């Protein structure tokens, strides 16, 4: 093989490699944007629950949504009724998504995260962590939550 042929093959190979860089970069940006939307969706569901905003809560979930929390299965209406009852009894919750691990496959995604927050009642405020996950579906360009699971982390022993 002549040196001209080798140079041409190398040039073609480099051109092919560099031609894929913008496409890969665009896919990474899209993935990063979707990951951010997924984290924001979960964060917004906490905002809705904290403020008893049923309309906002419903806008973030699918009609078939349910959650396992505290050993009980709730749908959207029953979890919001439960949270409202807790608020009426004087309990306040703070929740935040930390350490998100987001995986996307087309229009489906799942997120696992540590929910760091607190529970406040008449006796004071207790810091709390929950290990949680959610399964989401992209509908009309918007990520909606289909399913959530929450497991409370036991308090550390003193």
mmCIF file of C-alpha atoms in Angstrom:
data_model
loop_
_atom_site.group_PDB
_atom_site.id
_atom_site.type_symbol
_atom_site.label_atom_id
_atom_site.label_comp_id
_atom_site.label_asym_id
_atom_site.label_seq_id
_atom_site.Cartn_x
_atom_site.Cartn_y
_atom_site.Cartn_z
ATOM 1 C CA UNK A 1 0.000 0.000 0.000
ATOM 2 C CA UNK A 2 1.417 3.350 -0.989
ATOM 3 C CA UNK A 3 1.912 6.175 1.448
ATOM 4 C CA UNK A 4 -0.780 8.179 -0.386
ATOM 5 C CA UNK A 5 -3.298 5.390 0.177
ATOM 6 C CA UNK A 6 -2.366 5.144 3.883
ATOM 7 C CA UNK A 7 -2.695 8.918 4.275
ATOM 8 C CA UNK A 8 -6.071 8.847 2.532
ATOM 9 C CA UNK A 9 -7.307 5.989 4.764
ATOM 10 C CA UNK A 10 -6.138 7.791 7.898
ATOM 11 C CA UNK A 11 -7.818 11.009 6.728
ATOM 12 C CA UNK A 12 -11.066 9.153 6.009
ATOM 13 C CA UNK A 13 -10.878 7.404 9.385
ATOM 14 C CA UNK A 14 -10.336 10.702 11.212
ATOM 15 C CA UNK A 15 -13.150 12.344 9.262
ATOM 16 C CA UNK A 16 -15.524 9.532 10.261
ATOM 17 C CA UNK A 17 -14.458 9.797 13.914
ATOM 18 C CA UNK A 18 -14.813 13.577 14.046
ATOM 19 C CA UNK A 19 -18.129 13.476 12.187
ATOM 20 C CA UNK A 20 -19.637 11.591 15.147
ATOM 21 C CA UNK A 21 -18.400 13.975 17.831
ATOM 22 C CA UNK A 22 -21.112 16.654 17.367
ATOM 23 C CA UNK A 23 -23.818 13.975 17.253
ATOM 24 C CA UNK A 24 -22.517 12.332 20.417
ATOM 25 C CA UNK A 25 -22.260 15.742 22.080
ATOM 26 C CA UNK A 26 -25.837 16.572 21.117
ATOM 27 C CA UNK A 27 -27.046 13.246 22.539
ATOM 28 C CA UNK A 28 -25.142 13.870 25.785
ATOM 29 C CA UNK A 29 -26.686 17.346 26.099
ATOM 30 C CA UNK A 30 -30.147 15.911 25.454
ATOM 31 C CA UNK A 31 -29.579 13.191 28.022
ATOM 32 C CA UNK A 32 -28.300 15.707 30.557
ATOM 33 C CA UNK A 33 -31.341 17.936 29.953
ATOM 34 C CA UNK A 34 -33.704 14.975 30.422
ATOM 35 C CA UNK A 35 -31.885 13.933 33.586
ATOM 36 C CA UNK A 36 -32.337 17.438 34.979
ATOM 37 C CA UNK A 37 -36.043 17.390 34.050
ATOM 38 C CA UNK A 38 -36.471 14.063 35.838
ATOM 39 C CA UNK A 39 -34.804 15.328 39.027
ATOM 40 C CA UNK A 40 -36.921 18.506 38.813
ATOM 41 C CA UNK A 41 -40.120 16.478 38.382
ATOM 42 C CA UNK A 42 -39.416 14.521 41.564
ATOM 43 C CA UNK A 43 -38.459 17.719 43.405
ATOM 44 C CA UNK A 44 -41.674 19.397 42.229
ATOM 45 C CA UNK A 45 -43.801 16.525 43.521
ATOM 46 C CA UNK A 46 -42.316 17.238 46.965
ATOM 47 C CA UNK A 47 -43.146 20.934 46.576
ATOM 48 C CA UNK A 48 -46.744 20.043 45.672
ATOM 49 C CA UNK A 49 -47.071 17.668 48.633
ATOM 50 C CA UNK A 50 -45.527 20.174 51.074
ATOM 51 C CA UNK A 51 -48.077 22.826 50.042
ATOM 52 C CA UNK A 52 -51.085 20.471 49.645
ATOM 53 C CA UNK A 53 -51.266 21.496 45.971
ATOM 54 C CA UNK A 54 -53.295 18.650 44.474
ATOM 55 C CA UNK A 55 -53.478 20.258 41.014
ATOM 56 C CA UNK A 56 -49.674 20.534 40.810
ATOM 57 C CA UNK A 57 -49.263 17.002 42.162
ATOM 58 C CA UNK A 58 -51.689 15.633 39.573
ATOM 59 C CA UNK A 59 -49.853 17.462 36.768
ATOM 60 C CA UNK A 60 -46.664 15.534 37.628
ATOM 61 C CA UNK A 61 -48.102 12.011 37.695
ATOM 62 C CA UNK A 62 -49.805 9.629 35.283
ATOM 63 C CA UNK A 63 -53.434 8.562 35.868
ATOM 64 C CA UNK A 64 -52.178 5.114 36.948
ATOM 65 C CA UNK A 65 -49.603 6.474 39.442
ATOM 66 C CA UNK A 66 -49.046 4.738 42.744
ATOM 67 C CA UNK A 67 -46.446 4.791 45.514
ATOM 68 C CA UNK A 68 -45.306 2.318 48.144
ATOM 69 C CA UNK A 69 -44.569 4.236 51.337
ATOM 70 C CA UNK A 70 -44.479 2.997 54.908
ATOM 71 C CA UNK A 71 -45.599 -0.458 53.835
ATOM 72 C CA UNK A 72 -48.775 0.895 52.193
ATOM 73 C CA UNK A 73 -49.788 1.318 48.571
ATOM 74 C CA UNK A 74 -51.215 4.781 47.829
ATOM 75 C CA UNK A 75 -52.515 6.295 44.596
ATOM 76 C CA UNK A 76 -52.272 10.026 43.930
ATOM 77 C CA UNK A 77 -55.493 10.907 45.742
ATOM 78 C CA UNK A 78 -54.820 8.744 48.795
ATOM 79 C CA UNK A 79 -51.212 9.897 49.295
ATOM 80 C CA UNK A 80 -52.257 13.554 49.081
ATOM 81 C CA UNK A 81 -55.156 12.922 51.525
ATOM 82 C CA UNK A 82 -52.694 11.222 53.901
ATOM 83 C CA UNK A 83 -50.213 14.131 53.671
ATOM 84 C CA UNK A 84 -52.997 16.687 54.192
ATOM 85 C CA UNK A 85 -54.101 14.778 57.314
ATOM 86 C CA UNK A 86 -50.507 14.820 58.590
ATOM 87 C CA UNK A 87 -50.362 18.585 58.026
ATOM 88 C CA UNK A 88 -53.696 19.026 59.860
ATOM 89 C CA UNK A 89 -52.219 17.062 62.780
ATOM 90 C CA UNK A 90 -49.319 19.525 62.941
ATOM 91 C CA UNK A 91 -46.628 17.578 61.082
ATOM 92 C CA UNK A 92 -44.429 19.254 58.510
ATOM 93 C CA UNK A 93 -42.060 17.520 56.143
ATOM 94 C CA UNK A 94 -39.014 18.746 54.281
ATOM 95 C CA UNK A 95 -37.812 16.622 51.394
ATOM 96 C CA UNK A 96 -34.959 17.012 48.911
ATOM 97 C CA UNK A 97 -33.494 14.890 46.133
ATOM 98 C CA UNK A 98 -29.809 14.179 46.727
ATOM 99 C CA UNK A 99 -27.417 11.774 45.031
ATOM 100 C CA UNK A 100 -29.720 11.239 42.019
ATOM 101 C CA UNK A 101 -28.923 8.268 39.777
ATOM 102 C CA UNK A 102 -30.960 8.705 36.578
ATOM 103 C CA UNK A 103 -31.294 6.145 33.781
ATOM 104 C CA UNK A 104 -33.151 6.851 30.539
ATOM 105 C CA UNK A 105 -34.226 4.434 27.826
ATOM 106 C CA UNK A 106 -36.254 6.233 25.167
ATOM 107 C CA UNK A 107 -39.443 7.585 26.748
ATOM 108 C CA UNK A 108 -38.981 5.601 29.973
ATOM 109 C CA UNK A 109 -36.696 6.435 32.877
ATOM 110 C CA UNK A 110 -35.971 5.534 36.464
ATOM 111 C CA UNK A 111 -34.296 7.485 39.213
ATOM 112 C CA UNK A 112 -32.883 6.310 42.528
ATOM 113 C CA UNK A 113 -31.935 8.945 45.088
ATOM 114 C CA UNK A 114 -31.504 9.739 48.759
ATOM 115 C CA UNK A 115 -34.282 11.950 50.058
ATOM 116 C CA UNK A 116 -32.736 14.067 52.811
ATOM 117 C CA UNK A 117 -35.089 16.095 54.923
ATOM 118 C CA UNK A 118 -36.840 16.360 58.236
ATOM 119 C CA UNK A 119 -40.090 15.801 60.079
ATOM 120 C CA UNK A 120 -41.340 18.550 62.383
ATOM 121 C CA UNK A 121 -44.135 18.233 64.915
ATOM 122 C CA UNK A 122 -44.971 19.578 68.374
ATOM 123 C CA UNK A 123 -41.987 17.810 69.899
ATOM 124 C CA UNK A 124 -39.459 19.375 67.525
ATOM 125 C CA UNK A 125 -37.641 18.601 64.291
ATOM 126 C CA UNK A 126 -35.956 15.306 63.474
ATOM 127 C CA UNK A 127 -33.630 14.934 60.513
ATOM 128 C CA UNK A 128 -34.633 12.026 58.291
ATOM 129 C CA UNK A 129 -33.401 10.180 55.222
ATOM 130 C CA UNK A 130 -35.349 7.972 52.870
ATOM 131 C CA UNK A 131 -34.049 5.723 50.086
ATOM 132 C CA UNK A 132 -36.361 6.291 47.160
ATOM 133 C CA UNK A 133 -36.887 5.499 43.524
ATOM 134 C CA UNK A 134 -39.303 6.513 40.804
ATOM 135 C CA UNK A 135 -40.244 5.247 37.358
ATOM 136 C CA UNK A 136 -41.189 7.897 34.798
ATOM 137 C CA UNK A 137 -42.587 8.093 31.286
ATOM 138 C CA UNK A 138 -42.135 10.981 28.862
ATOM 139 C CA UNK A 139 -45.558 12.065 27.592
ATOM 140 C CA UNK A 140 -45.821 14.934 25.137
ATOM 141 C CA UNK A 141 -42.262 15.980 25.956
ATOM 142 C CA UNK A 142 -42.920 16.061 29.725
ATOM 143 C CA UNK A 143 -41.679 13.492 32.258
ATOM 144 C CA UNK A 144 -44.535 12.092 34.381
ATOM 145 C CA UNK A 145 -44.171 9.803 37.391
ATOM 146 C CA UNK A 146 -45.764 6.358 37.085
ATOM 147 C CA UNK A 147 -44.467 4.768 40.286
ATOM 148 C CA UNK A 148 -42.499 5.682 43.399
ATOM 149 C CA UNK A 149 -41.088 3.719 46.301
ATOM 150 C CA UNK A 150 -39.876 5.071 49.630
ATOM 151 C CA UNK A 151 -38.001 3.323 52.426
ATOM 152 C CA UNK A 152 -37.198 5.259 55.586
ATOM 153 C CA UNK A 153 -33.596 4.968 56.749
ATOM 154 C CA UNK A 154 -33.544 4.085 60.452
ATOM 155 C CA UNK A 155 -32.007 6.788 62.662
ATOM 156 C CA UNK A 156 -28.366 6.310 63.537
ATOM 157 C CA UNK A 157 -27.729 4.933 67.008
ATOM 158 C CA UNK A 158 -26.056 7.317 69.407
#
